[in-house]
Amino acid sequence: MHHPFDPVRTMNSLTEPLHQHHKHCDELFADAEAAAAAKDWSRCKSMLERFRDEMEGHFRTEEEMLFPAFEAATGMTGGPTQMMRIEHAQMRELMGQMQAALAQTAGEAFAGAAETLLVFMQQHNMKEENILYPMCDRSLAGQAADLGPKLHEKLEAECLAAQ
Amino acid sequence: MHPNLSFEQAPPIGVPYRFFLTAPWFGVAAGLLLAVFGGEMLASRWTPGTLAATHLLVAGFMLQAMCGALMQFVPVAAGGNIWRPTWVAGAVHPLLIVAVSLLVAAFLSMHPPLFIAAAHVFLVTLAFFGVVVSLALWRTPARGATIMALRIALLGLLVTMGLGVTLATGLARGSDLPLLTLTDVHVGWGLGGWALMLLAGVSYFVVPMFQLTPAYPAWLARGLPVMLLLGLLAWSAQLAGLGENLRMGILLFGLAVGSAFAVGTLYLQSRRRRKVSDTTLLFFRTAMLCLLAIFLSGLLFAVRPDFWNDPRAAIWIGMLALVGVFVSAIQGMLYKIMPFLNWLHLQRLCGLNMLPPTMNQMIPERAMRRQYYMHLLGLALLLLAVWQPALARLAGLVFAIDCVWLGLNLLQAVRVYRRFKAELEHKTAAAV
């Protein structure tokens, strides 16, 4: 029987892998944050590296493949995708701040940057999942058969390259 | 037209902050009132002091925080454009302070013109606020359980206000209306239709976001507002006359819906992926446990009518609801929202060359945690004082300290914001 608190599987869409990958990055974030809270700095270092690499892979998949396809299909170049690029840059900065705190094993500074990144990342993901991805799914529906697997492959390749 | 990927739509920081920074001080006033009046205030819900303190909490503390939150949340999270937010906030915020002050003075003096004046100011202010926010929620392209809950909450606010205005004018001018029954309906819409509905709608959004919990399942997220609304409609039928058993049944139904939300939230939080816990989580759990405790108390009162007939039973429920559920949830929420808004606005000012202080530097975790313990102590003393009136003055004082502390912590966030902004302007000026 379907557990009443488990999410219902959404329809397979072009952006589904990116959607799922958000959750995966959440897990990696939570591990890195927990390791820092436990002052297990060596574990934190490896978890943070993994988290940053996967985030970077995610950003690149969007910035190098999904966004250009969306912009080409809609002609919207200065709108939502631009906003998302700026937010990616801000998250890169915050991850840099976490890295710097880690290098100094500064627990409080790490926790502060992590907290900020978490809230920022969640509101960013929500905007993508609720607004931008559905817009992409609609405007790129014609290319889904081709672009869908490509997106998936790129995301996997970027993240595998990271490991 | 495509919906905006908003933060562009976020109002200026002063819009939510003027409400947020005012809210705690109404809590301080309520606590001090109890410290002055002492145990007699907890003997029945109908004493002037009780009515005054209750409205300091609901129409002062809670309403300020909730209006401020809506001004921020509707454009940013619900994609609804609020018409001229700075102007709306600039009018609604001071008018609400005036309205509550008049109402509290009216209860304490029982002076009829004050009731009439309070009723008018509430009517104008909340009708205006309700229309402006409803329009934004009506036009948003966004869909989902949060939007549904927010829309019903707005309706709840307006019904609560309408009944409140009727009660105030009835008290002032004398009336044939069944004022006691009207009061119960007014309370139901205020706590269930407005406050809990809004809390649920916002929680669908922020609980998964802050703690990385799974999302609320759709059946719960959508079922809750509908069930609550049905319960409130049935509860309102007592104006036409209802048997005592039926009335109790409807009350228990409503409380059960509330506790379903509480259990659902606690369950989701127990499955959170984030392992680190923070003060907001503690506040939220406290709120949800109190919501559950209200339902359990209701069950107890249903089987023990002798308890229910004790006037202190209603005070007990009210204390759990106001201080236990809503003040706790709001305090926890403010501790996330204000540091984040600070960071976001500062971040935008400095671009990518420089990073603002992190959220934890806006309000230190330690300061929030200690204030949380003070809140717990205040809540525990208030609940005890319902049955041990000798504790009432102490409980009022501790609750006042709890709220002063909250207010100071929030002001601390504003100080950090201002300091950093000044530094930034200084640097920009130096660069030019």
XYZ file of C-alpha atoms in Angstrom:
595
model
C 0.000 0.000 0.000
C 1.113 3.522 -0.687
C 2.304 5.180 2.504
C 0.126 8.256 3.082
C 3.127 10.459 3.828
C 5.214 9.422 0.837
C 5.227 11.783 -2.117
C 3.268 10.680 -5.126
C 5.658 10.083 -8.044
C 5.327 12.943 -10.441
C 4.915 12.467 -14.156
C 8.167 11.942 -15.975
C 9.190 15.304 -17.324
C 12.178 16.868 -18.950
C 13.310 18.516 -15.742
C 12.520 15.562 -13.459
C 16.209 14.568 -13.004
C 17.084 18.111 -11.919
C 14.170 18.081 -9.517
C 15.360 14.804 -7.991
C 18.916 16.060 -7.855
C 17.849 18.968 -5.627
C 16.812 16.410 -3.011
C 20.089 14.586 -3.408
C 22.049 17.805 -2.871
C 19.928 18.483 0.241
C 21.147 15.186 1.674
C 24.764 16.007 0.944
C 24.323 19.408 2.532
C 22.766 17.876 5.652
C 25.692 15.443 5.981
C 28.299 18.176 5.686
C 26.461 20.371 8.173
C 26.062 17.525 10.662
C 29.756 16.645 10.408
C 30.702 20.262 11.134
C 28.328 20.366 14.096
C 30.013 17.219 15.432
C 33.421 18.841 14.793
C 34.330 15.897 12.597
C 36.329 18.117 10.265
C 37.808 15.431 8.073
C 34.395 14.008 7.347
C 33.054 17.516 6.876
C 35.792 18.217 4.354
C 34.948 15.225 2.203
C 31.189 15.811 2.496
C 31.492 19.484 1.643
C 33.661 18.700 -1.360
C 31.124 16.246 -2.626
C 28.291 18.673 -2.013
C 30.061 21.534 -3.787
C 30.967 19.387 -6.759
C 27.445 18.102 -7.210
C 26.010 21.593 -6.831
C 28.473 22.821 -9.425
C 27.479 19.980 -11.749
C 23.846 20.906 -11.261
C 24.482 24.586 -11.966
C 26.454 23.789 -15.094
C 23.792 21.462 -16.432
C 21.292 24.250 -16.065
C 23.482 27.110 -17.231
C 25.063 25.309 -20.158
C 22.158 23.233 -21.417
C 18.716 23.853 -19.951
C 18.743 27.643 -19.766
C 20.137 28.209 -23.274
C 17.515 25.826 -24.697
C 14.781 27.670 -22.808
C 16.099 31.051 -23.918
C 16.289 29.927 -27.530
C 12.754 28.558 -27.418
C 11.150 31.568 -25.724
C 13.432 34.467 -26.571
C 13.480 35.327 -22.858
C 17.124 35.957 -22.110
C 17.047 38.627 -19.422
C 14.256 37.178 -17.317
C 13.985 34.226 -15.021
C 17.076 32.375 -16.251
C 19.199 35.455 -15.605
C 17.781 35.653 -12.094
C 18.660 31.978 -11.519
C 22.220 32.524 -12.787
C 22.690 35.338 -10.310
C 21.408 33.129 -7.520
C 23.800 30.371 -8.564
C 26.642 32.864 -8.220
C 25.411 33.820 -4.759
C 25.303 30.167 -3.703
C 28.837 29.670 -5.016
C 29.910 32.553 -2.779
C 28.205 31.033 0.252
C 29.785 27.652 -0.412
C 33.098 29.455 -0.619
C 32.378 30.948 2.776
C 31.690 27.472 4.180
C 34.931 26.234 2.677
C 36.873 29.103 4.239
C 35.325 28.417 7.638
C 36.184 24.744 7.265
C 39.805 25.590 6.459
C 39.985 27.450 9.772
C 37.865 24.813 11.566
C 35.660 27.719 12.653
C 32.465 25.981 13.743
C 30.298 29.021 14.233
C 31.273 30.658 10.983
C 30.585 27.395 9.197
C 27.175 27.049 10.842
C 26.289 30.632 9.935
C 27.202 30.246 6.283
C 25.485 26.840 6.144
C 22.280 28.198 7.657
C 22.228 31.062 5.179
C 22.967 28.817 2.236
C 20.249 26.381 3.281
C 17.460 28.949 3.343
C 18.722 30.624 0.189
C 19.070 27.309 -1.625
C 15.605 26.169 -0.584
C 13.884 29.286 -1.825
C 15.885 29.026 -5.029
C 14.898 25.390 -5.534
C 11.283 26.199 -4.865
C 11.295 28.901 -7.506
C 12.841 26.515 -9.999
C 10.574 23.606 -9.144
C 7.372 25.607 -8.979
C 7.924 28.138 -11.724
C 10.949 27.763 -13.977
C 10.946 23.983 -14.494
C 7.257 23.886 -15.403
C 7.920 26.761 -17.840
C 10.802 24.778 -19.342
C 8.710 21.619 -19.559
C 6.042 23.522 -21.475
C 8.234 25.512 -23.821
C 10.618 22.630 -24.552
C 7.981 19.912 -24.852
C 8.758 19.514 -28.578
C 12.394 18.667 -27.882
C 11.772 16.533 -24.797
C 12.621 13.237 -26.487
C 16.020 14.549 -27.470
C 16.828 17.046 -24.732
C 15.517 14.974 -21.808
C 18.121 12.172 -22.038
C 20.839 14.722 -22.835
C 20.108 16.658 -19.690
C 20.155 13.486 -17.677
C 23.449 12.417 -19.201
C 25.092 15.766 -18.666
C 23.986 15.903 -15.052
C 25.357 12.423 -14.445
C 28.588 13.121 -16.306
C 29.159 16.379 -14.399
C 28.557 14.705 -11.057
C 30.557 11.569 -11.906
C 33.451 13.722 -13.028
C 33.276 15.260 -9.604
C 33.819 12.003 -7.757
C 2.279 36.735 -18.929
C 4.754 34.537 -17.103
C 4.802 34.619 -13.342
C 7.834 36.366 -12.005
C 10.656 34.547 -10.325
C 10.226 36.971 -7.714
C 12.477 38.438 -5.107
C 12.113 41.342 -7.519
C 8.628 41.606 -6.095
C 9.814 41.575 -2.511
C 8.675 44.719 -0.702
C 11.198 47.103 0.866
C 12.548 45.651 4.091
C 10.738 48.237 6.217
C 7.347 46.892 5.127
C 7.415 43.609 7.069
C 9.830 44.920 9.716
C 7.609 47.656 11.080
C 5.057 44.967 11.954
C 7.614 42.449 13.225
C 9.348 44.948 15.470
C 6.072 46.103 17.020
C 4.577 42.679 17.766
C 6.671 41.703 20.828
C 5.790 44.847 22.747
C 2.110 43.959 22.770
C 3.158 40.704 24.415
C 5.049 42.731 27.008
C 1.906 44.776 27.681
C -0.193 41.621 28.081
C 2.311 40.143 30.524
C 2.472 43.340 32.564
C -1.310 43.509 32.695
C -1.350 40.057 34.269
C 1.430 41.053 36.636
C -0.704 43.992 37.783
C -4.123 42.311 37.987
C -2.866 38.972 39.284
C -4.916 35.805 39.768
C -8.354 37.377 39.373
C -7.572 37.772 35.674
C -7.369 34.004 35.275
C -10.593 33.226 37.087
C -12.850 33.703 34.070
C -12.577 34.685 30.450
C -15.030 37.532 30.927
C -13.134 39.820 33.313
C -12.072 43.168 31.772
C -8.399 42.412 32.348
C -8.675 39.014 30.646
C -10.423 40.465 27.624
C -7.864 43.258 27.408
C -4.850 40.922 27.698
C -6.364 38.459 25.218
C -6.728 41.193 22.628
C -3.241 42.515 23.303
C -2.070 39.053 22.269
C -4.401 38.307 19.357
C -4.979 41.737 17.827
C -1.612 43.099 19.000
C 1.141 40.493 18.999
C -0.347 37.957 16.603
C -2.082 40.279 14.164
C 0.967 42.534 13.784
C 3.259 39.584 13.098
C 0.781 37.933 10.757
C 0.026 41.059 8.730
C 3.754 41.718 8.361
C 4.336 38.128 7.313
C 1.572 38.303 4.697
C 3.019 41.500 3.218
C 6.252 39.585 2.620
C 4.927 36.109 1.934
C 2.179 36.874 -0.576
C 4.434 38.533 -3.178
C 7.487 36.357 -2.642
C 6.085 32.900 -2.006
C 2.591 33.102 -3.424
C 3.432 35.249 -6.457
C 0.735 37.831 -5.659
C 1.442 41.496 -6.266
C 0.324 43.638 -3.365
C -0.748 47.109 -4.426
C 1.671 49.816 -3.177
C 3.013 47.793 -0.229
C 4.937 50.635 1.402
C 1.868 52.794 1.443
C -0.421 49.981 2.650
C 1.958 49.039 5.459
C 2.405 52.694 6.359
C -1.344 53.002 6.888
C -2.278 49.589 8.292
C 0.535 49.309 10.832
C -0.181 52.492 12.852
C -3.950 52.099 12.487
C -3.795 48.620 13.993
C -1.824 49.994 16.941
C -4.490 52.641 17.442
C -7.321 50.113 17.105
C -5.870 47.700 19.663
C -5.055 50.487 22.090
C -8.631 51.768 21.879
C -10.045 48.297 22.362
C -7.855 47.549 25.359
C -8.789 50.904 26.911
C -12.433 50.073 26.207
C -12.245 46.722 28.012
C -10.421 48.177 30.979
C -12.751 51.183 31.353
C -15.965 49.696 29.888
C -16.486 53.134 28.397
C -18.927 52.781 25.428
C -17.456 55.450 23.080
C -14.110 53.663 23.202
C -15.719 50.426 21.973
C -17.355 52.303 19.128
C -14.110 54.034 18.188
C -12.140 50.766 18.310
C -14.769 49.020 16.174
C -14.578 51.730 13.517
C -10.807 51.742 13.285
C -10.674 47.938 13.089
C -13.391 47.901 10.458
C -11.690 50.424 8.184
C -8.171 49.044 8.650
C -8.866 45.351 8.274
C -11.402 45.764 5.477
C -8.783 47.757 3.563
C -6.000 45.272 4.366
C -8.295 42.341 3.551
C -9.260 43.745 0.160
C -5.686 44.608 -0.831
C -4.277 41.204 0.105
C -7.282 39.322 -1.295
C -6.829 41.045 -4.650
C -3.192 39.970 -4.721
C -4.143 36.397 -3.795
C -6.956 36.384 -6.302
C -4.757 37.403 -9.214
C -1.720 35.259 -8.504
C -1.020 32.653 -11.177
C 0.267 30.318 -8.457
C -1.885 27.395 -7.343
C -1.775 24.898 -4.535
C -2.654 24.201 -0.948
C -0.822 27.262 0.392
C -2.799 29.645 -1.802
C -6.039 27.925 -0.840
C -5.234 28.156 2.871
C -4.213 31.818 2.576
C -7.417 32.722 0.764
C -9.562 31.043 3.406
C -7.453 32.680 6.125
C -8.219 36.105 4.696
C -11.912 35.232 4.760
C -11.436 34.105 8.357
C -9.845 37.434 9.259
C -12.722 39.380 7.767
C -15.399 37.237 9.447
C -13.567 37.560 12.779
C -13.399 41.324 12.355
C -17.078 41.563 11.359
C -18.145 39.604 14.422
C -15.782 41.618 16.604
C -17.240 44.883 15.369
C -20.741 43.554 16.036
C -19.730 42.551 19.553
C -18.049 45.866 20.325
C -20.998 47.931 19.145
C -23.348 45.519 20.929
C -21.442 45.998 24.192
C -21.419 49.761 23.763
C -25.013 50.318 22.753
C -26.760 47.316 24.235
C -28.098 44.676 21.916
C -30.633 41.864 21.613
C -28.021 39.666 20.008
C -26.766 36.598 21.882
C -23.398 38.165 22.693
C -21.930 35.134 24.477
C -22.665 32.819 21.545
C -21.397 35.453 19.128
C -18.188 35.600 21.130
C -17.658 31.854 20.771
C -18.156 32.100 17.019
C -15.811 35.115 16.891
C -13.137 33.132 18.766
C -13.587 30.128 16.469
C -13.078 32.150 13.305
C -10.210 34.135 14.783
C -8.184 31.194 16.041
C -9.248 28.526 13.554
C -10.276 30.423 10.441
C -7.581 33.077 10.507
C -4.647 32.198 12.746
C -4.425 28.417 12.331
C -5.339 28.589 8.648
C -2.552 31.075 8.031
C -0.092 29.076 10.120
C -0.934 25.963 8.099
C -0.604 27.713 4.750
C 2.756 29.186 5.672
C 3.949 25.928 7.251
C 3.383 23.995 4.021
C 6.067 26.248 2.667
C 8.533 26.847 5.462
C 8.562 23.553 7.394
C 10.113 21.590 4.493
C 12.315 24.555 3.671
C 13.880 25.189 7.077
C 14.370 21.600 8.181
C 14.512 19.664 4.913
C 11.483 17.592 5.806
C 9.416 15.791 3.187
C 6.575 17.905 1.795
C 3.151 17.828 3.451
C 1.146 15.163 1.618
C -1.520 16.685 -0.624
C -4.433 15.011 1.169
C -3.395 16.663 4.414
C -2.407 20.019 2.941
C -5.640 20.402 1.004
C -7.918 18.511 3.354
C -7.019 20.587 6.367
C -8.289 24.009 5.236
C -11.461 22.446 3.839
C -12.213 20.474 7.006
C -11.444 23.445 9.186
C -13.734 25.650 7.112
C -16.554 23.080 7.302
C -16.063 22.852 11.050
C -16.290 26.625 11.372
C -19.469 26.804 9.311
C -21.024 24.169 11.567
C -19.708 26.007 14.641
C -21.389 29.193 13.374
C -24.726 27.362 13.247
C -24.933 27.749 17.021
C -26.111 31.290 16.339
C -29.333 29.665 15.152
C -29.324 27.376 18.188
C -27.586 24.041 18.685
C -27.822 21.385 21.393
C -24.937 21.292 23.869
C -23.828 17.813 22.721
C -23.771 18.789 19.082
C -21.839 21.928 19.964
C -19.259 19.894 21.850
C -19.060 17.460 18.938
C -18.329 20.252 16.477
C -15.735 21.731 18.804
C -13.996 18.367 19.123
C -14.082 17.956 15.354
C -12.370 21.311 14.878
C -9.773 20.521 17.536
C -9.175 17.122 15.928
C -8.484 18.804 12.576
C -6.030 21.103 14.337
C -4.327 18.161 15.989
C -4.070 16.367 12.632
C -2.015 19.329 11.463
C 0.079 19.141 14.632
C 0.708 15.402 14.333
C 1.437 15.693 10.606
C 3.958 18.473 11.228
C 5.659 16.630 14.082
C 5.831 13.511 11.957
C 7.372 15.367 9.030
C 9.867 17.003 11.338
C 10.813 13.616 12.742
C 11.660 12.584 9.177
C 13.719 15.652 8.436
C 16.924 15.200 6.490
C 18.661 18.033 8.299
C 20.349 16.594 11.353
C 21.257 19.835 13.058
C 18.363 21.234 15.068
C 17.877 24.925 15.740
C 15.809 27.214 17.910
C 13.088 27.648 15.298
C 12.523 23.896 15.321
C 12.158 23.934 19.113
C 9.617 26.748 18.924
C 7.686 24.929 16.238
C 7.618 21.672 18.132
C 6.436 23.485 21.236
C 3.635 25.038 19.212
C 2.575 21.708 17.727
C 2.618 19.936 21.096
C 0.397 22.673 22.530
C -1.985 22.283 19.592
C -2.163 18.589 20.354
C -2.638 19.328 24.055
C -5.688 21.464 23.220
C -7.340 18.506 21.522
C -6.507 16.168 24.414
C -7.882 18.732 26.878
C -11.037 18.957 24.756
C -11.445 15.171 24.952
C -10.989 15.286 28.701
C -13.541 18.069 29.053
C -15.994 16.109 26.910
C -15.932 13.157 29.290
C -15.683 15.297 32.417
C -18.349 18.016 32.133
C -17.543 19.116 35.693
C -14.118 20.267 34.433
C -15.637 21.917 31.379
C -18.068 23.878 33.520
C -15.188 25.330 35.483
C -14.581 28.811 33.988
C -10.861 28.129 34.135
C -11.210 25.439 31.458
C -11.644 28.102 28.781
C -8.665 30.057 30.153
C -6.566 26.885 29.991
C -7.462 26.302 26.337
C -6.908 29.972 25.530
C -3.495 29.999 27.196
C -2.437 26.894 25.271
C -3.673 28.387 22.009
C -2.392 31.947 22.305
C 0.885 31.609 24.177
C 1.537 27.923 23.497
C 0.667 27.620 19.817
C 0.713 31.013 18.167
C 3.198 33.075 20.163
C 5.632 30.130 20.028
C 5.238 29.560 16.296
C 5.551 33.275 15.533
C 8.659 33.684 17.661
C 10.302 30.740 15.924
C 9.328 32.029 12.512
C 10.594 35.576 13.179
C 13.971 34.135 14.145
C 14.324 32.690 10.645
C 12.634 35.343 8.585
C 14.380 38.433 9.930
C 17.986 37.178 9.685
C 17.278 35.865 6.202
C 15.631 39.071 4.976
C 18.526 41.028 6.450
C 20.984 38.898 4.562
C 19.015 39.012 1.330
C 18.594 42.777 1.284
C 22.201 43.456 2.271
C 23.413 40.925 -0.234
C 21.622 42.777 -2.946
C 23.203 46.046 -1.896
C 26.735 44.732 -2.011
C 26.652 42.641 -5.163
C 29.190 39.847 -5.392
C 32.282 41.691 -4.225
C 31.521 41.436 -0.575
C 29.373 39.171 1.551
C 27.109 40.390 4.349
C 27.246 38.798 7.802
C 25.666 35.334 7.870
C 22.233 34.699 9.379
C 23.739 33.519 12.657
C 25.594 36.791 13.006
C 22.342 38.754 12.693
C 20.890 37.139 15.807
C 23.283 34.753 17.574
C 21.885 31.253 18.046
C 22.759 31.456 21.735
C 20.599 34.543 22.236
C 17.646 32.870 20.540
C 18.100 29.656 22.500
C 18.152 31.423 25.857
C 15.084 33.433 24.974
C 13.363 30.172 24.007
C 14.008 28.781 27.486
C 12.551 31.939 28.981
C 9.501 31.465 26.771
C 9.116 27.879 27.942
C 9.351 29.018 31.551
C 6.761 31.728 30.911
C 4.421 29.296 29.194
C 4.762 26.711 31.963
C 4.091 29.313 34.667
C 1.083 30.696 32.803
C -0.401 27.215 32.445
C 0.217 26.472 36.111
C -1.218 29.823 37.136
C -4.559 28.901 35.580
C -4.959 26.371 38.415
C -2.681 28.105 40.973
C -3.688 31.797 40.854
C -0.935 32.694 43.337
C 1.510 32.226 40.470
C -0.294 34.642 38.148
C 1.779 37.759 38.858
C 5.054 35.915 38.511
C 3.838 34.240 35.318
C 2.829 37.603 33.845
C 6.197 39.072 34.693
C 8.134 36.178 33.196
C 6.041 36.319 30.031
C 6.712 40.055 29.792
C 10.455 39.371 30.104
C 10.115 36.653 27.454
C 8.633 39.187 25.035
C 11.084 41.988 25.925
C 13.887 39.564 25.176
C 12.328 38.656 21.830
C 11.951 42.349 21.007
C 15.586 43.032 21.884
C 16.819 40.093 19.823
C 14.886 41.384 16.823
C 16.277 44.874 17.362
C 19.736 43.333 17.448
C 19.116 42.066 13.915
C 18.146 45.570 12.833
C 21.298 47.007 14.406
C 23.492 44.568 12.475
C 21.625 45.456 9.302
C 22.088 49.182 9.830
C 25.745 48.895 10.791
C 26.628 46.853 7.755
C 24.640 49.086 5.454
C 26.423 52.155 6.823
C 29.807 50.485 6.305
C 28.848 49.665 2.784
C 27.765 53.210 2.016
C 30.943 54.495 3.576
C 33.025 52.227 1.347
C 31.092 53.180 -1.762
C 31.533 56.857 -0.943
C 35.262 56.323 -0.363
C 35.581 54.509 -3.679
C 33.962 57.422 -5.495
